[in-house]
Coordinates of C-alpha atoms in Angstrom, one line a residue:
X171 CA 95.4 103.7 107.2
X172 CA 94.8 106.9 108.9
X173 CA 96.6 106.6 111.7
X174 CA 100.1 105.2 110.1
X175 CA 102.6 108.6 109.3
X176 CA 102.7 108.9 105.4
X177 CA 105.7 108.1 103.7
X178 CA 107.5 111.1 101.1
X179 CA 105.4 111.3 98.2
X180 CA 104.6 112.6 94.8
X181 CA 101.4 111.5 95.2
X182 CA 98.7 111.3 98.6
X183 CA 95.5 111.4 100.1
X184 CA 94.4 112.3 103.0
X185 CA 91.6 111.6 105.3
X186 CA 89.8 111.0 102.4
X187 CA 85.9 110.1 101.9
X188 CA 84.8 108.4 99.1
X189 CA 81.6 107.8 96.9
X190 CA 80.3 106.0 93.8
X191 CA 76.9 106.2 92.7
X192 CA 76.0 108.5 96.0
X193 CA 77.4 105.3 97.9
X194 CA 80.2 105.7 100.4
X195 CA 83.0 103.5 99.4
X196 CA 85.9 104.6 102.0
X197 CA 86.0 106.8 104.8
X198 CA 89.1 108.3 106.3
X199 CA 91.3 106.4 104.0
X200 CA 95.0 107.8 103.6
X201 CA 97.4 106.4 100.9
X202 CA 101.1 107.4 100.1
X203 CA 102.3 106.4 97.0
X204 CA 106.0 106.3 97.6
X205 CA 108.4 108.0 95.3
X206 CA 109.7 105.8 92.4
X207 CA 108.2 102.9 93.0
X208 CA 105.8 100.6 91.0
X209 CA 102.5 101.0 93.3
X210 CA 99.9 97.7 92.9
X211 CA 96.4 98.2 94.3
X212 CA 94.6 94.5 95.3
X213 CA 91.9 94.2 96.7
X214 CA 88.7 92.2 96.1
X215 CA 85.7 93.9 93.4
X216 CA 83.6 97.2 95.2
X217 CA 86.2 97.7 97.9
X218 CA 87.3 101.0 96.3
X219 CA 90.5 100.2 94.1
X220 CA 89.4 101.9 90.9
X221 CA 87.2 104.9 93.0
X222 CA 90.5 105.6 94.6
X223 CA 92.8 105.9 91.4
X224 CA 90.1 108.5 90.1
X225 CA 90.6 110.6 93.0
X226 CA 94.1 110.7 92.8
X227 CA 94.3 111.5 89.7
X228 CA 91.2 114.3 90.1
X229 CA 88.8 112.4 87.8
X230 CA 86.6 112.0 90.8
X231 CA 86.2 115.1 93.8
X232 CA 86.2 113.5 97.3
X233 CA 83.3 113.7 99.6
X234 CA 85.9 115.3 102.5
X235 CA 89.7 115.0 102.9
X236 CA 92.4 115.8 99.9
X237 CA 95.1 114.8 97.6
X238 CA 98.2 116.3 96.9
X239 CA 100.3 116.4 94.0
X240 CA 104.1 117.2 94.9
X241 CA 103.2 119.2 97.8
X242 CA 100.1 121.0 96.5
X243 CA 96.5 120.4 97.0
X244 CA 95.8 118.7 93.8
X245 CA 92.8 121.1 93.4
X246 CA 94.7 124.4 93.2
X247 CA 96.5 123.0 89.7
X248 CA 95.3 124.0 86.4
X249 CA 94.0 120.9 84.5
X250 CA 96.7 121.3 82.1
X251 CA 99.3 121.1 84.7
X252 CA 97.8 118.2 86.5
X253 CA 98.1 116.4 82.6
X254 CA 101.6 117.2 82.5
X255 CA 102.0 115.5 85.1
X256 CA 99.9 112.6 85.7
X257 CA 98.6 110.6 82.9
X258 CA 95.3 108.1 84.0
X259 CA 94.0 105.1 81.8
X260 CA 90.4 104.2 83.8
X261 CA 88.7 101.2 83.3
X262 CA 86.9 101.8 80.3
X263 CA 87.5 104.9 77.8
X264 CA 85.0 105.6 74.5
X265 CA 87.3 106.6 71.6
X266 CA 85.5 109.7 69.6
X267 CA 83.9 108.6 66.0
X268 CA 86.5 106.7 63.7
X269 CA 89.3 108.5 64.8
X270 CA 92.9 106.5 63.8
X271 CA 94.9 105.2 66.0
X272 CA 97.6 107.6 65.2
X273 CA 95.2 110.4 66.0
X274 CA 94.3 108.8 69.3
X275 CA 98.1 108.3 70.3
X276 CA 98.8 112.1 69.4
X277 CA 95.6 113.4 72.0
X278 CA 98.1 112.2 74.5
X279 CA 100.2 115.4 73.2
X280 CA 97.6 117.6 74.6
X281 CA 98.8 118.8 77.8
X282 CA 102.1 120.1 75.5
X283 CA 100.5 122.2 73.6
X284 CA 100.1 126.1 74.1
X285 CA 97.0 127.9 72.2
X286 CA 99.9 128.8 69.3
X287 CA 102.2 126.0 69.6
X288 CA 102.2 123.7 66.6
X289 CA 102.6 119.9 66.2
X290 CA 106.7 119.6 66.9
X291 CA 109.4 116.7 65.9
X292 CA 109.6 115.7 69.4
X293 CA 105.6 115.1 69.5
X294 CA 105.9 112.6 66.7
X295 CA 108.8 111.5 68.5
X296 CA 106.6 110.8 71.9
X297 CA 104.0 109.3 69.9
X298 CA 106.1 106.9 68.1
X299 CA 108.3 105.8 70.8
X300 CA 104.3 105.1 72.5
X301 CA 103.4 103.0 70.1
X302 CA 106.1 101.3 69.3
X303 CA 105.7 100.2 72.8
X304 CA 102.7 99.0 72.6
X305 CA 103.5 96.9 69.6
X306 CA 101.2 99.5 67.4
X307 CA 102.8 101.1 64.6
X308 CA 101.4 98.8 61.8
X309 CA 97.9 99.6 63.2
X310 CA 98.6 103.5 62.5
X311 CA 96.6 104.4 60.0
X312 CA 93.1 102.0 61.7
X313 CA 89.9 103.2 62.8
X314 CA 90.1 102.8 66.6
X315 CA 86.7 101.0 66.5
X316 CA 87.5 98.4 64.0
X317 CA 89.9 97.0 66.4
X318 CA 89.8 94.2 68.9
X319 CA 89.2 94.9 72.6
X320 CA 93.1 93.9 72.9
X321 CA 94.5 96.0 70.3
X322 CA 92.0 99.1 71.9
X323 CA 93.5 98.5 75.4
X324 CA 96.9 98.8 73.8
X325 CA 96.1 102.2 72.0
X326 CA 95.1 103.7 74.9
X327 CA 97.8 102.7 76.7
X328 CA 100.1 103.9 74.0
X329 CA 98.3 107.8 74.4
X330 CA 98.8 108.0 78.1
X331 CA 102.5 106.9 77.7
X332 CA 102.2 109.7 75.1
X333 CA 102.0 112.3 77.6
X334 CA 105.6 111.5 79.0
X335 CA 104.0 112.6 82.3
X336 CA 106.1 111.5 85.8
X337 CA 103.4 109.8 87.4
X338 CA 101.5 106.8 85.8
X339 CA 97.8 105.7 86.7
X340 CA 96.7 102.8 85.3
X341 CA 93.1 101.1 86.5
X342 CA 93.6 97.2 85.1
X343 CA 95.6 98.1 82.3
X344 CA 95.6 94.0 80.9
X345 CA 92.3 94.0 81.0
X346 CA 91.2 92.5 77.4
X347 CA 95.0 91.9 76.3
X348 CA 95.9 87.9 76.2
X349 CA 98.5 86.3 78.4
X350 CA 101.5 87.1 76.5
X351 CA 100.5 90.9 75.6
X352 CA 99.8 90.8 79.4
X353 CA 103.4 90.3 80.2
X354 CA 105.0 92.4 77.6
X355 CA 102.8 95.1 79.0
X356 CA 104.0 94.4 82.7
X357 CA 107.5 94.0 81.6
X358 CA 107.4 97.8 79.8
X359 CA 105.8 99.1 83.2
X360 CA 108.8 97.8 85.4
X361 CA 111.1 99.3 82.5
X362 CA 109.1 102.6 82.8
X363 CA 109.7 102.3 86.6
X364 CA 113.5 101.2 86.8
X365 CA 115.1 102.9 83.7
X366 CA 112.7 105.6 83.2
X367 CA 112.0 106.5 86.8
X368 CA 108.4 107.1 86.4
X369 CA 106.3 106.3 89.3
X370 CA 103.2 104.1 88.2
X371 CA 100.1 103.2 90.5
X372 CA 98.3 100.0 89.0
X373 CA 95.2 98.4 89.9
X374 CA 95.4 94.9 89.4
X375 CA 93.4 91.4 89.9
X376 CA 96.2 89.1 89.2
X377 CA 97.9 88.4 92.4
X378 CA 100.7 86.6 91.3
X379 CA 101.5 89.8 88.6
X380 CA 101.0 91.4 91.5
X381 CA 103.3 90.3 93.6
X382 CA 106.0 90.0 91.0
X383 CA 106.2 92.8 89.3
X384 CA 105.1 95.4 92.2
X385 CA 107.9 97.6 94.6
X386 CA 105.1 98.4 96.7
X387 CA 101.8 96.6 97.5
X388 CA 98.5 98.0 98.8
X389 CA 96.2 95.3 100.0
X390 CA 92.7 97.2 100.7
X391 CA 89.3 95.5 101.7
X392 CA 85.9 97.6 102.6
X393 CA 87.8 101.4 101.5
X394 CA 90.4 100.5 103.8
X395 CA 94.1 99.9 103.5
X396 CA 94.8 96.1 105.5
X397 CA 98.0 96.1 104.4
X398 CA 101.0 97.8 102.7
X399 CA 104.9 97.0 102.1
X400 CA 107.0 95.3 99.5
X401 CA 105.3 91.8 98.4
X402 CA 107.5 89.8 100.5
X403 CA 107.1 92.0 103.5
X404 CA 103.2 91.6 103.8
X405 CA 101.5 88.7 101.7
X406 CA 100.8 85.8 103.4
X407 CA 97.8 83.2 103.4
X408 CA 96.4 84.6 106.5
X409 CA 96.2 88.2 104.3
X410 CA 95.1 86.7 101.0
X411 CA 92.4 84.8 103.0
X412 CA 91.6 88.4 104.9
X413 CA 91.5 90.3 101.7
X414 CA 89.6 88.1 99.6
X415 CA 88.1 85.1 101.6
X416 CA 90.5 82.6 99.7
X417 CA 92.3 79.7 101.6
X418 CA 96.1 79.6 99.8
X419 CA 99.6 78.6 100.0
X420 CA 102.2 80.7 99.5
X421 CA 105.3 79.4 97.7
X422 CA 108.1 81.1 96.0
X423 CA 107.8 82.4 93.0
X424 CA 110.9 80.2 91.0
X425 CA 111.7 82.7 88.8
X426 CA 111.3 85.8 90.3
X427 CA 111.4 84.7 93.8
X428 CA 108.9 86.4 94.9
X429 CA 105.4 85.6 96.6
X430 CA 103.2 83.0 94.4
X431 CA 99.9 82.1 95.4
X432 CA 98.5 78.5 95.1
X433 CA 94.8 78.2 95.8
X434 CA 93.6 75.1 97.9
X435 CA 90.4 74.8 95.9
X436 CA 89.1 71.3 95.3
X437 CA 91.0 69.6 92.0
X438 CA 89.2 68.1 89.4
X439 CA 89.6 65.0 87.1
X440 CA 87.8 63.3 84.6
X441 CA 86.5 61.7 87.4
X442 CA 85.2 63.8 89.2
X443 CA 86.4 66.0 92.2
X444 CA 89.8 64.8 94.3
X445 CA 90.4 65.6 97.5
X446 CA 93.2 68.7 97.9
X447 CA 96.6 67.1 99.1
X448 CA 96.8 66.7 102.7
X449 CA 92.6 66.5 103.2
X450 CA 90.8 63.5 103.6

């Protein structure tokens, strides 16, 4: 919010005004994604998640206010040097024609390459390491559109992980991908974060991903920030009921031990509807 001091930060906004569609979506929002850390964005549909991580990463211009990138207005970078450093997967990307997959992949090579330079062994490298990630490689040589909305969602991720760039935007990266491609994706995110020391920013609806796989937790409602902190600092019914109207329990997470959400929506049985434990 702004009137909480911003923390050190590869990445910020400030003051910031935003619009979709000539709509204001957030005024005088400030965000600070903190250095290093694996930044999740919650929040419930229109309340400016996904507007946000397009201005950050200068996909969208702000109606007033500004983001800075390592210390610099993010505007005064050339758009090569933003790419070098910070990659962006949006909601929804159009692959050109029936370009491969290996062709796709290597467009994430773009910010690397001078007007001369030509295709190096450390390109393939970056590519290859990128889609062996992503659990791609047999899919090389495929036309990008004969693939399933899964195996899509994968090839893009593997060409922003292409661009080996420090900071990581990704606007609900497990979108179309099935629960177990979900994790796996998740799981190389925190291994980007921890071993690689990337700093990501993630938009995500799963709460309970949310909360265990994030270092740092943004909770915004109505373009503003309600809450921020580590998931066990800030999530609690009282702010998952704030935040997206939804009555809950909070328990903790067995494995990870971290927050876990348990809605108190009706249950149901072949019978029909039972009461929720501790109702009449």
């Amino acid at each position: 919010m702004s009137s909480k001091p911003l923390l050190p930060s590869p990445l910020r906004g400030e003051n910031l005004t935003l619009s979709y569609d000539k709509k204001i979506v957030a005024q005088d929002l400030s965000v600070a994604i903190p250095e290093g850390s694996l930044t999740v964005i919650i929040g419930p549909n229109a309340c400016g998640k996904s507007t946000l991580l397009k201005t950050l990463s200068r996909l969208m211009q702000p109606q007033a206010g500004s983001v800075w990138l390592n210390g610099e207005q993010i505007s005064r970078y050339a758009t090569k040097e933003v790419a070098r450093q910070l990659g962006l997967l949006p909601q929804s990307s159009n692959a050109p024609g029936d370009i491969s997959v290996m062709d796709l992949v290597a467009r994430g090579r773009y910010p690397h390459q001078g007007l001369f330079k030509r295709w190096t062994p450390e390109d393939q490298q970056a590519v290859d390491e990128a889609m062996q990630a992503t659990g791609i490689t047999e899919l090389a040589d495929s036309a990008v559109d004969t693939l399933s909305g899964g195996q899509r969602q994968r090839v893009w991720i593997a060409m922003v992980l292409a661009q080996q760039t420090p900071l990581l935007l990704l606007d609900e990266p497990t979108t179309w991908l099935d629960i177990a491609h979900q994790i796996d994706l998740l799981e190389l995110m925190r291994e980007l974060n921890l071993k690689n020391g990337r700093t990501l920013v993630v938009v995500l609806h799963d709460l309970n991903h949310a909360c265990r796989y994030a270092s740092h937790l943004i909770a915004m409602k109505g373009g503003k920030v309600l809450a921020e902190g580590s998931p066990k600092q800030i999530v609690t019914a009282e702010l998952v009921e704030e935040v997206f109207g939804l009555k809950c329990m909070i328990i903790e997470d067995p494995v990870a031990h971290t927050p876990l959400i348990i809605p108190l929506g009706g249950v149901w049985s072949n019978s029909g509807r039972l009461p929720v434990a501790g109702r009449a």
